[in-house]
Tab-separated table of C-alpha atoms and ligand atoms in Angstrom:
chain	number	residue	atom	x	y	z
H	1	UNK	CA	120.244	125.170	114.929
H	2	UNK	CA	121.540	122.372	116.968
H	3	UNK	CA	120.978	118.721	115.649
H	4	UNK	CA	121.937	115.317	116.322
H	5	UNK	CA	121.574	111.716	115.387
H	6	UNK	CA	121.015	108.406	117.283
H	7	UNK	CA	120.360	104.766	116.730
H	8	UNK	CA	118.918	101.920	118.520
H	9	UNK	CA	118.625	98.250	117.925
H	10	UNK	CA	116.161	95.522	117.217
H	11	UNK	CA	115.511	92.709	119.410
H	12	UNK	CA	114.586	89.197	119.818
H	13	UNK	CA	112.650	87.485	122.853
H	14	UNK	CA	114.453	84.427	123.307
H	15	UNK	CA	112.738	83.382	126.266
H	16	UNK	CA	109.503	84.533	128.552
H	17	UNK	CA	107.173	85.598	126.304
H	18	UNK	CA	103.687	86.506	127.292
H	19	UNK	CA	104.556	85.702	131.055
H	20	UNK	CA	106.919	88.623	131.319
H	21	UNK	CA	103.344	90.989	131.390
H	22	UNK	CA	102.227	88.551	134.440
H	23	UNK	CA	105.041	89.530	136.178
H	24	UNK	CA	107.738	86.433	135.447
H	25	UNK	CA	110.978	87.228	133.795
H	26	UNK	CA	112.188	86.974	130.328
H	27	UNK	CA	115.502	86.839	128.365
H	28	UNK	CA	115.844	89.444	125.554
H	29	UNK	CA	118.763	89.971	123.145
H	30	UNK	CA	119.369	93.147	121.199
H	31	UNK	CA	120.291	92.320	117.295
H	32	UNK	CA	122.131	94.684	115.123
H	33	UNK	CA	119.389	95.584	112.895
H	34	UNK	CA	119.095	99.263	113.804
H	35	UNK	CA	117.004	102.625	113.715
H	36	UNK	CA	118.519	105.596	113.450
H	37	UNK	CA	116.813	109.053	113.897
H	38	UNK	CA	117.949	112.551	113.532
H	39	UNK	CA	116.762	115.502	115.299
H	40	UNK	CA	117.133	118.882	113.783
H	41	UNK	CA	115.685	122.037	116.017
H	42	UNK	CA	114.137	124.639	114.329
H	43	UNK	CA	113.986	128.236	114.753
H	44	UNK	CA	110.199	128.447	113.884
H	45	UNK	CA	107.464	126.071	116.162
H	46	UNK	CA	106.784	123.715	113.366
H	47	UNK	CA	107.449	119.942	113.419
H	48	UNK	CA	108.053	118.049	110.524
H	49	UNK	CA	108.794	113.869	110.580
H	50	UNK	CA	110.243	112.183	107.677
H	51	UNK	CA	110.069	108.260	108.282
H	52	UNK	CA	110.209	105.208	105.686
H	53	UNK	CA	107.341	104.396	103.924
H	54	UNK	CA	105.579	107.854	104.019
H	55	UNK	CA	105.097	109.165	100.679
H	56	UNK	CA	105.127	112.792	102.078
H	57	UNK	CA	106.740	114.285	105.191
H	58	UNK	CA	104.148	114.486	108.352
H	59	UNK	CA	104.205	118.101	108.865
H	60	UNK	CA	102.331	119.863	111.849
H	61	UNK	CA	103.120	122.828	114.116
H	62	UNK	CA	103.930	122.571	117.934
H	63	UNK	CA	100.906	124.110	119.155
H	64	UNK	CA	98.800	121.511	116.799
H	65	UNK	CA	100.836	118.481	118.095
H	66	UNK	CA	100.806	119.452	122.024
H	67	UNK	CA	96.885	119.371	121.765
H	68	UNK	CA	96.235	116.789	119.529
H	69	UNK	CA	94.298	113.981	121.247
H	70	UNK	CA	95.077	111.456	118.191
H	71	UNK	CA	98.365	110.673	117.409
H	72	UNK	CA	99.020	110.675	113.223
H	73	UNK	CA	98.976	106.622	112.930
H	74	UNK	CA	102.179	106.280	110.580
H	75	UNK	CA	104.370	108.200	112.684
H	76	UNK	CA	102.886	107.575	116.200
H	77	UNK	CA	105.806	106.578	118.207
H	78	UNK	CA	107.730	109.506	117.023
H	79	UNK	CA	105.110	111.996	117.567
H	80	UNK	CA	104.064	110.722	121.129
H	81	UNK	CA	108.267	110.285	121.801
H	82	UNK	CA	108.510	114.003	120.829
H	83	UNK	CA	105.561	114.941	122.976
H	84	UNK	CA	107.042	113.329	125.887
H	85	UNK	CA	110.290	114.936	125.946
H	86	UNK	CA	108.603	118.328	125.310
H	87	UNK	CA	107.127	117.522	128.541
H	88	UNK	CA	109.663	116.442	130.579
H	89	UNK	CA	112.018	119.098	129.187
H	90	UNK	CA	109.517	121.718	130.163
H	91	UNK	CA	109.106	123.411	126.791
H	92	UNK	CA	108.082	122.728	123.483
H	93	UNK	CA	110.306	123.430	120.329
H	94	UNK	CA	110.061	123.214	117.056
H	95	UNK	CA	111.941	120.406	115.161
H	96	UNK	CA	112.615	118.153	112.253
H	97	UNK	CA	112.810	114.600	112.699
H	98	UNK	CA	114.122	112.043	110.142
H	99	UNK	CA	113.880	108.333	110.780
H	100	UNK	CA	116.004	105.513	108.816
H	101	UNK	CA	115.557	101.589	109.393
H	102	UNK	CA	117.813	98.679	108.569
H	103	UNK	CA	114.727	96.496	108.792
H	104	UNK	CA	110.888	95.800	107.801
H	105	UNK	CA	108.896	96.479	110.691
H	106	UNK	CA	106.577	93.603	109.703
H	107	UNK	CA	109.558	90.969	110.962
H	108	UNK	CA	108.366	91.986	114.582
H	109	UNK	CA	111.954	92.808	115.522
H	110	UNK	CA	111.063	95.773	117.954
H	111	UNK	CA	111.109	98.807	115.060
H	112	UNK	CA	108.180	100.899	117.461
H	113	UNK	CA	110.684	100.453	120.537
H	114	UNK	CA	114.013	101.091	118.899
H	115	UNK	CA	112.105	104.178	117.035
H	116	UNK	CA	111.043	105.636	120.362
H	117	UNK	CA	114.313	104.997	122.258
H	118	UNK	CA	116.213	106.932	119.686
H	119	UNK	CA	113.882	109.661	119.059
H	120	UNK	CA	114.384	110.274	122.366
H	121	UNK	CA	118.405	110.075	122.695
H	122	UNK	CA	118.459	112.238	119.418
H	123	UNK	CA	116.267	115.230	120.898
H	124	UNK	CA	117.840	115.004	124.447
H	125	UNK	CA	121.623	115.598	122.216
H	126	UNK	CA	119.687	118.143	119.914
H	127	UNK	CA	118.597	120.054	123.181
H	128	UNK	CA	121.862	119.906	125.026
H	129	UNK	CA	120.366	117.852	128.045
H	130	UNK	CA	122.297	115.072	129.481
H	131	UNK	CA	120.074	112.435	129.699
H	132	UNK	CA	121.353	108.796	130.827
H	133	UNK	CA	120.292	105.451	129.900
H	134	UNK	CA	117.704	105.044	132.857
H	135	UNK	CA	116.044	108.266	132.092
H	136	UNK	CA	116.191	107.075	128.324
H	137	UNK	CA	114.587	103.760	129.127
H	138	UNK	CA	112.031	105.785	131.361
H	139	UNK	CA	110.915	108.213	129.202
H	140	UNK	CA	110.579	105.607	126.285
H	141	UNK	CA	108.642	102.961	127.974
H	142	UNK	CA	105.777	105.561	129.088
H	143	UNK	CA	105.968	106.728	125.429
H	144	UNK	CA	105.238	102.830	124.409
H	145	UNK	CA	102.754	102.727	127.118
H	146	UNK	CA	100.955	105.699	126.004
H	147	UNK	CA	100.602	104.669	122.294
H	148	UNK	CA	99.861	100.774	123.299
H	149	UNK	CA	96.914	101.990	125.680
H	150	UNK	CA	99.131	100.612	128.450
H	151	UNK	CA	100.204	97.028	127.133
H	152	UNK	CA	103.628	96.354	127.069
H	153	UNK	CA	106.137	95.027	129.514
H	154	UNK	CA	108.739	97.206	128.242
H	155	UNK	CA	111.331	94.575	127.254
H	156	UNK	CA	111.886	95.839	124.107
H	157	UNK	CA	112.476	99.130	125.075
H	158	UNK	CA	115.025	97.887	127.713
H	159	UNK	CA	117.028	96.091	124.368
H	160	UNK	CA	116.810	99.051	122.306
H	161	UNK	CA	118.228	101.294	125.740
H	162	UNK	CA	120.880	99.249	127.297
H	163	UNK	CA	121.495	96.427	124.589
H	164	UNK	CA	123.186	93.174	125.022
H	165	UNK	CA	121.448	89.900	126.351
H	166	UNK	CA	119.425	91.043	129.605
H	167	UNK	CA	117.112	89.243	132.254
H	168	UNK	CA	114.190	91.339	132.335
H	169	UNK	CA	111.123	92.204	134.709
H	170	UNK	CA	108.359	94.204	133.690
H	171	UNK	CA	108.338	97.726	134.260
H	172	UNK	CA	112.051	97.527	134.542
H	173	UNK	CA	111.933	95.771	138.250
H	174	UNK	CA	114.875	93.975	137.381
H	175	UNK	CA	117.344	94.527	134.192
H	176	UNK	CA	120.492	92.701	134.448
H	177	UNK	CA	122.831	91.980	131.825
H	178	UNK	CA	123.420	88.457	130.984
H	179	UNK	CA	126.463	86.685	128.574
H	180	UNK	CA	128.408	88.955	126.517
H	181	UNK	CA	128.254	88.615	122.776
H	182	UNK	CA	126.514	87.111	120.026
H	183	UNK	CA	124.468	84.043	120.391
H	184	UNK	CA	124.600	81.380	117.352
H	185	UNK	CA	120.988	81.967	116.273
H	186	UNK	CA	118.988	81.498	113.002
H	187	UNK	CA	115.933	83.767	112.515
H	188	UNK	CA	113.490	83.039	110.363
H	189	UNK	CA	110.638	85.419	109.487
H	190	UNK	CA	107.280	83.555	109.303
H	191	UNK	CA	105.686	85.631	106.361
H	192	UNK	CA	103.139	86.941	108.466
H	193	UNK	CA	102.810	90.357	110.450
H	194	UNK	CA	101.124	89.985	113.780
H	195	UNK	CA	99.780	92.661	115.883
H	196	UNK	CA	101.647	92.207	119.563
H	197	UNK	CA	98.594	94.230	121.435
H	198	UNK	CA	95.848	91.456	120.011
H	199	UNK	CA	97.617	88.395	121.103
H	200	UNK	CA	98.758	89.869	124.572
H	201	UNK	CA	94.828	90.763	124.734
H	202	UNK	CA	94.011	87.058	123.642
H	203	UNK	CA	95.997	85.500	126.308
H	204	UNK	CA	94.148	88.078	128.662
H	205	UNK	CA	91.100	86.421	127.704
H	206	UNK	CA	92.119	82.684	128.233
H	207	UNK	CA	93.478	84.134	131.537
H	208	UNK	CA	89.893	85.246	132.468
H	209	UNK	CA	88.205	81.885	131.221
H	210	UNK	CA	90.964	79.502	132.651
H	211	UNK	CA	92.697	81.409	135.483
H	212	UNK	CA	94.104	78.315	136.764
H	213	UNK	CA	95.357	76.704	133.908
H	214	UNK	CA	96.996	79.907	132.401
H	215	UNK	CA	98.247	80.549	135.839
H	216	UNK	CA	100.276	77.101	136.001
H	217	UNK	CA	101.370	77.783	131.828
H	218	UNK	CA	102.850	81.231	133.287
H	219	UNK	CA	104.652	79.734	136.072
H	220	UNK	CA	106.350	77.192	133.954
H	221	UNK	CA	107.377	79.611	131.621
H	222	UNK	CA	108.635	81.929	134.827
H	223	UNK	CA	110.830	78.351	135.896
H	224	UNK	CA	111.801	77.823	132.521
H	225	UNK	CA	113.519	81.270	132.083
H	226	UNK	CA	115.535	80.753	135.736
H	227	UNK	CA	116.674	77.901	134.836
H	228	UNK	CA	117.579	78.485	131.346
H	229	UNK	CA	119.387	81.830	132.678
H	230	UNK	CA	121.641	79.528	134.776
H	231	UNK	CA	122.204	77.608	131.259
H	232	UNK	CA	123.304	80.465	129.787
H	233	UNK	CA	125.527	81.711	132.219
H	234	UNK	CA	127.370	78.101	132.102
H	235	UNK	CA	127.837	78.516	128.454
H	236	UNK	CA	125.371	75.539	128.181
H	237	UNK	CA	123.734	76.088	124.746
H	238	UNK	CA	122.286	72.748	124.011
H	239	UNK	CA	120.679	72.792	127.735
H	240	UNK	CA	119.331	76.156	126.808
H	241	UNK	CA	117.912	74.810	123.770
H	242	UNK	CA	115.694	72.279	125.178
H	243	UNK	CA	114.387	75.371	127.763
H	244	UNK	CA	113.475	76.837	124.277
H	245	UNK	CA	111.525	73.965	123.430
H	246	UNK	CA	109.711	73.586	126.715
H	247	UNK	CA	108.853	77.279	126.562
H	248	UNK	CA	107.720	77.147	123.111
H	249	UNK	CA	105.260	74.112	124.342
H	250	UNK	CA	103.767	76.557	126.862
H	251	UNK	CA	103.377	79.011	124.407
H	252	UNK	CA	101.519	76.586	121.870
H	253	UNK	CA	99.324	75.675	125.088
H	254	UNK	CA	98.490	79.496	125.109
H	255	UNK	CA	97.535	79.337	121.467
H	256	UNK	CA	99.565	81.894	119.790
H	257	UNK	CA	101.785	79.764	117.804
H	258	UNK	CA	100.964	79.386	114.032
H	259	UNK	CA	101.071	76.506	111.424
H	260	UNK	CA	104.015	78.791	110.010
H	261	UNK	CA	105.778	79.113	112.999
H	262	UNK	CA	105.257	75.751	113.862
H	263	UNK	CA	106.537	74.582	110.320
H	264	UNK	CA	109.926	76.770	110.835
H	265	UNK	CA	110.092	75.483	114.548
H	266	UNK	CA	110.198	71.784	113.438
H	267	UNK	CA	112.008	72.301	110.317
H	268	UNK	CA	114.932	73.865	112.368
H	269	UNK	CA	114.820	71.068	114.995
H	270	UNK	CA	114.873	68.517	112.725
H	271	UNK	CA	117.977	69.993	110.818
H	272	UNK	CA	119.652	69.840	114.433
H	273	UNK	CA	119.178	73.119	116.482
H	274	UNK	CA	119.353	72.795	120.135
H	275	UNK	CA	116.071	74.494	120.359
H	276	UNK	CA	113.495	76.659	118.450
H	277	UNK	CA	110.636	78.695	119.475
H	278	UNK	CA	108.432	81.383	118.345
H	279	UNK	CA	109.899	85.156	119.542
H	280	UNK	CA	107.219	87.741	120.504
H	281	UNK	CA	103.604	87.434	120.930
H	282	UNK	CA	103.132	85.015	118.301
H	283	UNK	CA	100.616	84.949	115.549
H	284	UNK	CA	103.510	85.339	113.212
H	285	UNK	CA	106.514	87.359	113.159
H	286	UNK	CA	109.628	85.230	113.724
H	287	UNK	CA	111.293	82.170	114.699
H	288	UNK	CA	114.393	82.034	116.396
H	289	UNK	CA	116.557	78.703	116.592
H	290	UNK	CA	119.693	78.045	118.641
H	291	UNK	CA	122.289	76.180	116.784
H	292	UNK	CA	125.799	74.688	117.135
H	293	UNK	CA	128.279	75.318	114.641
H	294	UNK	CA	127.831	72.207	112.498
H	295	UNK	CA	124.283	72.579	112.730
H	296	UNK	CA	124.037	76.510	111.318
H	297	UNK	CA	124.429	75.354	107.666
H	298	UNK	CA	121.566	72.649	107.665
H	299	UNK	CA	119.318	74.881	109.830
H	300	UNK	CA	119.468	77.515	107.491
H	301	UNK	CA	119.127	75.328	104.353
H	302	UNK	CA	115.997	73.622	106.198
H	303	UNK	CA	113.979	77.138	106.535
H	304	UNK	CA	115.296	78.259	102.934
H	305	UNK	CA	113.902	74.751	101.405
H	306	UNK	CA	110.172	75.558	103.228
H	307	UNK	CA	107.486	76.729	101.185
H	308	UNK	CA	105.734	79.159	102.959
H	309	UNK	CA	104.568	82.300	101.163
H	310	UNK	CA	106.755	85.429	102.508
H	311	UNK	CA	108.788	83.408	104.706
H	312	UNK	CA	112.672	84.754	104.619
H	313	UNK	CA	115.963	84.143	106.721
H	314	UNK	CA	117.090	86.955	108.487
H	315	UNK	CA	120.593	87.796	108.818
H	316	UNK	CA	120.822	89.089	112.349
H	317	UNK	CA	123.436	89.134	114.708
H	318	UNK	CA	122.658	89.350	118.735
H	319	UNK	CA	123.829	91.193	121.890
H	320	UNK	CA	124.248	94.105	119.829
H	321	UNK	CA	124.889	98.009	121.482
H	322	UNK	CA	122.138	99.839	123.109
H	323	UNK	CA	121.287	103.117	122.189
H	324	UNK	CA	124.468	105.537	121.079
H	325	UNK	CA	124.895	108.659	119.232
H	326	UNK	CA	125.928	108.499	115.666
H	327	UNK	CA	128.003	111.126	113.350
H	328	UNK	CA	125.528	113.624	112.163
S	1	PMV	O1	105.499	90.655	119.771
S	1	PMV	P1	106.664	91.555	120.511
S	1	PMV	O2	107.832	91.047	119.700
S	1	PMV	O3	106.516	92.821	120.561
S	1	PMV	O4	106.721	90.760	121.946
S	1	PMV	C1	105.542	91.013	122.954
S	1	PMV	C2	105.822	89.820	123.907
S	1	PMV	C3	104.736	90.058	125.003
S	1	PMV	O5	105.424	89.372	126.345
S	1	PMV	C4	104.043	89.159	124.549
S	1	PMV	C5	104.548	91.222	125.454
S	1	PMV	C6	105.466	92.001	126.036
S	1	PMV	O6	105.176	93.026	126.133
S	1	PMV	O7	106.372	91.811	126.882
C-alpha cells in the first residue's frame, strides 16, 4: 500500500491581527518549527490516527468517520482534513495517519493549520493525486472553517501552504509573497495558552457595542499594514518596528492584550527592540519583537530575566518554506 509524508511550517502574525477578519490585509510569516504527517493507505476500511499527546491512537472505521457528526476533539483537524479530502477525491479509503510536531500547540504558532495542510498534502501524495498549492490551501481552509465554526481568516493556512512572508487578505483574496529570507525576530511565549475563537468573538462583541470606535481602530490597523509593507520592501526595519508598536496600541484598544504580553513587550522595547507586539488573537500566546544586530542579545536577556510563570524564549526562524513532501 502507498504511503507519503508531508511537513508544513508554523507561523507568526507580524501585523494586522483581528483587522484581517474584517477585510483588512495582514502580514504573516512562516516559521521553521514544523508539523509532519505520514499517511499510509490501508487495504481495510479502517482509520487510525496517532498524534502526539494521545495516550492511545484514535481508531475508527471509514464508515463511522464519514457519518460522524461530532469530530473527535483531540484529532479534530486531522479527522476533518481526511473527511474533506475523501469528499474532494470522490471516494473514502482506509488510512493510518501519524502526526509529529517540533513545537507545543500551546504556543499559538499555528499547529492546527500546519497539521491540516500537512495532512491534505500527505493524503494527496499517498493517493497518487496531483494537488497544487492553491488546491491544498483551499481544501485546508475549508477544513479549518468547518472545525472552527466558520471563524478564521485563513492567514495561518496560507503561511503553512505557501511559506515565506505574505501580504494576505481574508479567504485568500490576496496572497502576495514579500521579502524573502528570515526577519530578525525575537519570540517570547507569555506562558498562557489562548483560544483564538474566544478572542475573535470578544472583538465581535465589542464591534457590535461600539461599531464606530472599532471600525476606526480596524481601519487604522489596515493603514498600518499597508505602510509597513512598503517599509519592509525597502528593508527599513526601524520603521517597520514603529508600525508594530502602533499596531500593538490598536490591539490594546481592542482589549486583547494581557499583563503578561504587556510585560514582555515593554521589556523588549526597553532593551532596544525596533518594535514589539502580541502575535495572533491575544489573550496569551506569543509576543514578537523586531531587533537589530546589536539589540538581539539584550532583548533576549530581558525576556529571559522576566519572572512570568511558564514564559519562555522560543528559537524561531521566519520566512520558512511552505508545505513540502518529505522522504518517508
Ligand atoms: O491566535 P492565532 O495565532 O490563531 O491568530 C488569530 C488571528 C486573528 O486575526 C485574530 C484571527 C484570524 O483568523 O485571522
